[in-house]
Coordinates of C-alpha atoms in Angstrom, one line a residue:
M45 CA 32.1 359.0 209.5
D46 CA 32.2 355.6 211.2
R47 CA 35.1 354.5 213.4
I48 CA 36.3 351.8 211.0
S49 CA 36.4 354.3 208.2
D50 CA 38.3 356.8 210.5
L51 CA 40.9 354.1 211.2
E52 CA 41.3 353.3 207.5
F53 CA 41.6 357.0 206.7
F54 CA 44.3 357.6 209.4
Q55 CA 46.2 354.5 208.4
A56 CA 46.3 355.7 204.8
L57 CA 47.3 359.2 205.8
C58 CA 50.3 358.0 207.8
R59 CA 51.8 356.4 204.7
F60 CA 52.6 359.9 203.3
D61 CA 54.6 362.9 204.3
S62 CA 52.1 365.5 203.0
F63 CA 48.4 366.1 202.6
K64 CA 48.9 366.5 198.9
S65 CA 50.3 363.0 198.5
A66 CA 47.7 361.5 200.8
A67 CA 44.9 363.3 198.9
Q68 CA 46.1 361.9 195.6
F69 CA 46.1 358.4 197.1
L70 CA 42.6 358.8 198.7
G71 CA 41.1 360.5 195.6
I72 CA 40.1 363.7 197.4
T73 CA 41.5 367.2 197.7
P74 CA 44.1 368.3 200.2
P75 CA 41.6 370.6 202.0
A76 CA 39.3 367.6 202.3
V77 CA 42.1 365.6 203.9
S78 CA 42.8 368.4 206.4
Q79 CA 39.1 368.7 207.3
R80 CA 38.7 365.0 207.7
L81 CA 41.7 364.9 210.1
A82 CA 40.5 367.9 212.0
A83 CA 37.1 366.2 212.5
L84 CA 38.8 363.0 213.7
E85 CA 41.0 364.8 216.2
Q86 CA 38.1 366.8 217.5
R87 CA 36.1 363.6 218.1
L88 CA 39.1 362.0 219.9
G89 CA 40.0 365.2 221.7
V90 CA 43.7 364.9 220.9
S91 CA 46.2 365.9 218.2
L92 CA 47.2 363.0 216.0
I93 CA 49.5 364.7 213.5
R94 CA 51.5 367.9 213.8
R95 CA 51.6 369.8 210.5
S96 CA 54.4 371.9 209.1
T97 CA 55.0 373.5 205.7
R98 CA 57.3 370.7 204.8
S99 CA 56.1 367.5 206.5
L100 CA 53.7 365.7 208.8
R101 CA 54.8 364.3 212.1
I102 CA 52.7 361.8 214.0
T103 CA 52.2 362.5 217.8
E104 CA 52.5 359.9 220.5
E105 CA 48.7 359.7 220.6
G106 CA 48.7 359.3 216.9
K107 CA 51.2 356.4 217.1
Y108 CA 49.1 354.6 219.7
Y109 CA 45.9 355.1 217.6
L110 CA 47.7 353.9 214.5
E111 CA 49.2 350.8 216.2
K112 CA 46.0 349.7 217.9
G113 CA 43.8 350.7 215.0
S114 CA 45.9 348.8 212.5
A115 CA 45.7 345.7 214.7
L116 CA 41.9 346.0 214.8
L117 CA 41.7 346.4 211.0
D118 CA 44.0 343.3 210.6
D119 CA 41.7 341.3 212.9
L120 CA 38.6 342.4 211.1
S121 CA 40.2 341.4 207.7
K122 CA 41.0 337.9 209.1
I123 CA 37.4 337.6 210.5
E124 CA 35.9 338.5 207.1
Q125 CA 38.2 336.1 205.3
R126 CA 37.3 333.3 207.7
I127 CA 33.6 334.0 207.2
S128 CA 34.0 334.0 203.4
S129 CA 35.9 330.7 203.5
L130 CA 33.2 329.1 205.6
G131 CA 30.6 330.2 203.2
D132 CA 32.3 329.6 199.9
S133 CA 34.7 326.7 200.5
L134 CA 34.3 323.0 201.1
Q135 CA 34.4 323.2 204.9
G136 CA 32.2 324.2 207.8
T137 CA 29.0 322.6 209.2
I138 CA 25.7 321.8 207.5
R139 CA 22.9 321.3 210.0
I140 CA 20.1 319.2 208.5
N141 CA 16.6 318.2 209.7
G142 CA 14.5 315.5 208.2
P143 CA 11.6 313.1 208.9
F144 CA 12.6 310.0 210.7
G145 CA 11.4 307.4 208.1
Y146 CA 12.9 309.0 205.0
G147 CA 16.0 310.0 207.0
R148 CA 16.7 306.5 208.2
K149 CA 15.9 304.7 205.0
V150 CA 17.1 307.1 202.3
L151 CA 18.8 310.4 203.5
A152 CA 21.3 308.9 205.9
A153 CA 22.8 306.6 203.2
Q154 CA 23.0 309.5 200.7
L155 CA 24.8 311.7 203.2
V156 CA 27.4 309.0 203.8
E157 CA 28.2 309.2 200.1
F158 CA 28.3 313.0 200.4
K159 CA 30.9 312.8 203.2
K160 CA 33.1 310.6 201.0
L161 CA 33.3 313.4 198.5
Y162 CA 33.6 316.3 200.9
P163 CA 35.3 314.9 204.1
H164 CA 36.0 318.4 205.5
I165 CA 32.3 319.3 205.7
K166 CA 30.7 318.4 209.0
L167 CA 27.1 317.1 208.9
D168 CA 24.7 317.5 211.8
L169 CA 21.7 315.3 210.9
I170 CA 18.6 315.6 213.3
L171 CA 15.7 313.3 212.5
S172 CA 12.3 313.8 214.1
D173 CA 8.7 312.6 213.8
T174 CA 7.6 316.2 214.0
H175 CA 8.5 319.2 211.8
L176 CA 11.1 321.3 213.6
D177 CA 11.2 325.0 213.0
I178 CA 14.2 325.5 210.6
I179 CA 14.9 329.1 211.7
K180 CA 14.6 328.6 215.5
G181 CA 16.4 325.2 215.3
G182 CA 19.3 326.8 213.5
F183 CA 19.0 324.4 210.5
D184 CA 20.7 325.1 207.2
V185 CA 18.3 322.9 205.3
A186 CA 15.4 320.5 206.0
I187 CA 14.0 317.7 204.0
R188 CA 10.2 317.7 203.8
V189 CA 7.8 315.1 202.3
G190 CA 4.4 316.2 201.1
T191 CA 2.7 319.6 201.2
L192 CA 4.8 322.5 202.4
K193 CA 3.2 324.5 205.1
D194 CA 5.7 327.3 205.8
S195 CA 5.6 330.1 203.2
R196 CA 8.8 331.7 204.6
L197 CA 10.9 328.9 203.2
I198 CA 12.5 328.4 199.8
A199 CA 11.9 325.0 198.4
R200 CA 13.8 322.8 195.9
L201 CA 12.3 319.6 194.5
I202 CA 14.5 316.6 195.3
K203 CA 12.3 313.7 194.3
R204 CA 8.9 313.0 192.9
N205 CA 7.0 310.7 195.2
K206 CA 3.5 309.3 195.7
Q207 CA 1.9 307.6 198.7
H208 CA -0.2 304.5 198.2
L209 CA -2.5 302.5 200.4
C210 CA -1.2 299.1 201.3
C211 CA -1.7 296.2 203.6
S212 CA -0.5 292.6 204.2
P213 CA -1.9 289.9 201.8
D214 CA -3.6 288.2 204.8
Y215 CA -5.5 291.4 205.8
L216 CA -6.6 291.9 202.2
Q217 CA -7.9 288.3 202.0
K218 CA -9.9 288.7 205.1
H219 CA -11.2 292.2 204.2
P220 CA -11.6 292.4 200.4
I221 CA -11.3 296.0 199.0
T222 CA -12.6 296.2 195.5
C223 CA -13.9 299.8 195.3
F224 CA -13.3 303.2 196.9
L225 CA -16.4 302.9 199.1
D226 CA -14.8 299.9 200.8
L227 CA -12.2 302.1 202.4
S228 CA -14.6 303.5 204.9
D229 CA -14.8 300.1 206.5
V230 CA -11.1 299.2 206.7
D231 CA -8.9 299.3 209.8
G232 CA -6.8 302.4 209.1
I233 CA -3.3 302.7 210.5
I234 CA -2.7 306.4 210.9
I235 CA 1.0 307.4 210.7
L236 CA 2.0 310.2 213.1
E237 CA 4.5 312.3 211.1
D238 CA 3.9 315.8 212.1
D239 CA 1.7 318.0 214.4
L240 CA -1.0 318.3 211.7
T241 CA -1.5 314.6 211.1
S242 CA -5.2 313.7 210.9
G243 CA -7.1 310.5 210.3
T244 CA -8.3 311.6 206.9
W245 CA -6.8 310.3 203.6
R246 CA -6.9 312.7 200.7
L247 CA -6.7 310.5 197.6
S248 CA -6.5 311.3 193.9
N249 CA -7.2 309.2 190.8
G250 CA -6.3 311.4 187.8
S251 CA -8.4 314.5 188.1
R252 CA -10.8 312.9 190.6
Q253 CA -10.1 313.6 194.3
E254 CA -11.8 312.1 197.3
L255 CA -11.6 312.2 201.1
V256 CA -12.0 309.1 203.2
K257 CA -11.9 308.6 206.9
P258 CA -11.2 305.0 207.8
K259 CA -12.0 303.4 211.1
T260 CA -8.7 304.1 213.0
S261 CA -7.4 300.9 214.4
M262 CA -4.0 302.3 215.4
Q263 CA -1.9 305.5 215.5
T264 CA 1.8 305.1 215.3
N265 CA 5.0 306.6 214.0
N266 CA 6.1 303.2 212.5
G267 CA 4.5 302.3 209.2
E268 CA 5.9 298.8 209.3
V269 CA 3.1 297.7 211.7
A270 CA 1.1 297.0 208.5
L271 CA 3.3 294.0 207.9
N272 CA 1.6 292.3 210.9
G273 CA -1.9 292.4 209.3
L274 CA -3.3 295.1 211.5
G275 CA -4.9 297.2 208.7
V276 CA -4.3 299.5 205.8
V277 CA -1.6 302.2 205.8
L278 CA -0.8 305.1 203.5
R279 CA 2.9 305.1 202.8
S280 CA 5.4 306.5 200.3
D281 CA 6.9 304.6 197.3
W282 CA 10.4 304.6 198.7
D283 CA 9.0 303.1 202.0
I284 CA 7.0 300.2 200.7
E285 CA 8.9 299.2 197.6
P286 CA 11.1 296.5 199.3
Y287 CA 8.0 295.0 200.9
L288 CA 6.1 295.0 197.6
K289 CA 9.0 293.1 196.0
T290 CA 9.0 290.4 198.8
G291 CA 5.2 290.2 198.8
Q292 CA 4.9 291.2 202.5
L293 CA 2.7 294.1 201.4
V294 CA 0.3 294.6 198.5
K295 CA -1.2 297.9 197.2
V296 CA -4.8 298.6 197.8
L297 CA -6.7 300.3 195.0
P298 CA -3.4 301.2 193.3
Q299 CA -5.1 303.7 191.0
W300 CA -5.6 306.0 194.0
S301 CA -2.7 307.8 195.5
V302 CA -1.5 311.0 197.3
T303 CA 1.2 313.2 195.8
A304 CA 3.9 313.6 198.4
D305 CA 7.1 314.9 196.7
V306 CA 10.3 315.3 198.6
Y307 CA 11.7 318.9 199.0
A308 CA 14.8 320.5 200.4
V309 CA 13.8 323.7 202.1
F310 CA 15.9 326.5 203.6
A311 CA 15.2 330.0 205.0
S312 CA 16.6 332.1 202.1
D313 CA 18.3 331.6 198.8
Q314 CA 20.4 334.7 199.6
S315 CA 21.7 333.4 202.9
A316 CA 22.2 329.8 201.9
A317 CA 25.9 329.1 202.0
Y318 CA 27.7 327.4 199.1
R319 CA 28.1 324.2 201.1
T320 CA 24.3 324.1 201.7
Q321 CA 23.6 324.4 198.0
L322 CA 26.2 321.8 197.5
V323 CA 24.5 319.2 199.6
I324 CA 21.1 320.0 198.1
N325 CA 22.4 319.6 194.6
F326 CA 24.0 316.3 195.6
L327 CA 20.8 314.9 197.1
K328 CA 18.9 315.8 193.9
S329 CA 21.5 314.2 191.7
Q330 CA 21.4 311.0 193.8
E331 CA 17.7 310.7 193.2
E332 CA 18.0 311.5 189.5
N333 CA 20.7 308.9 189.1
S334 CA 18.6 306.3 190.9
N335 CA 15.7 306.9 188.5
P336 CA 17.2 307.1 185.0

């Protein structure tokens, strides 16, 4: 028997004045109670209870074991209650990782609204230009855009998203792009978003898929440099939409795109606390409500 089980057994035994009464409470036979107590006393090397034909009398060693053991069981119960409250109530900390661009333009604003609804939940938001390891970094959830590369993670779709080629109107006027083959001659601005970023664009047009490697004019972690007419950049819908509306950017060959959906990923659906699922559901509902 383990030590916690021994403490619980002895605590229960001390509530009664006979093995028979204790056995009825514990759901075992009186001889089993006697054998269990004998095994405990043998392990500890002391007598805990003196038996007589009429009653049980606890020894000084037994009183000490009961007092300290009961305190330990009480502390353990409090610890377990605290852990359960952190996992299942609207408090505690959610540690979140996300890409810098999406985090700054979309995620941060959504989490502000989440905090208004759940003020007792603390949010740790870490944005980075590279994918941080969720498990090693101690993150509860991470937001990922595009193809997921870590099979250890559970993923939930947050938002459908496509990436499109775009540039400034001035650049397009100076470098007309009328067909797919023209892309090999454009000045490509390559966005550095993770360790696996390459200078190749994998584009789709319906069932047709093509690879193109533009002339790399710049590598940067800031997609807004395309506003200055330096070349063509591949960016997400949510990133370029404001600039398309103002005319600062135009799409290039809009029939070609890259699927780059937004996911919330976490290490295990079994270990994800209620508050983590809460924030994931909130982010998904925010996107659904913004796209009726």
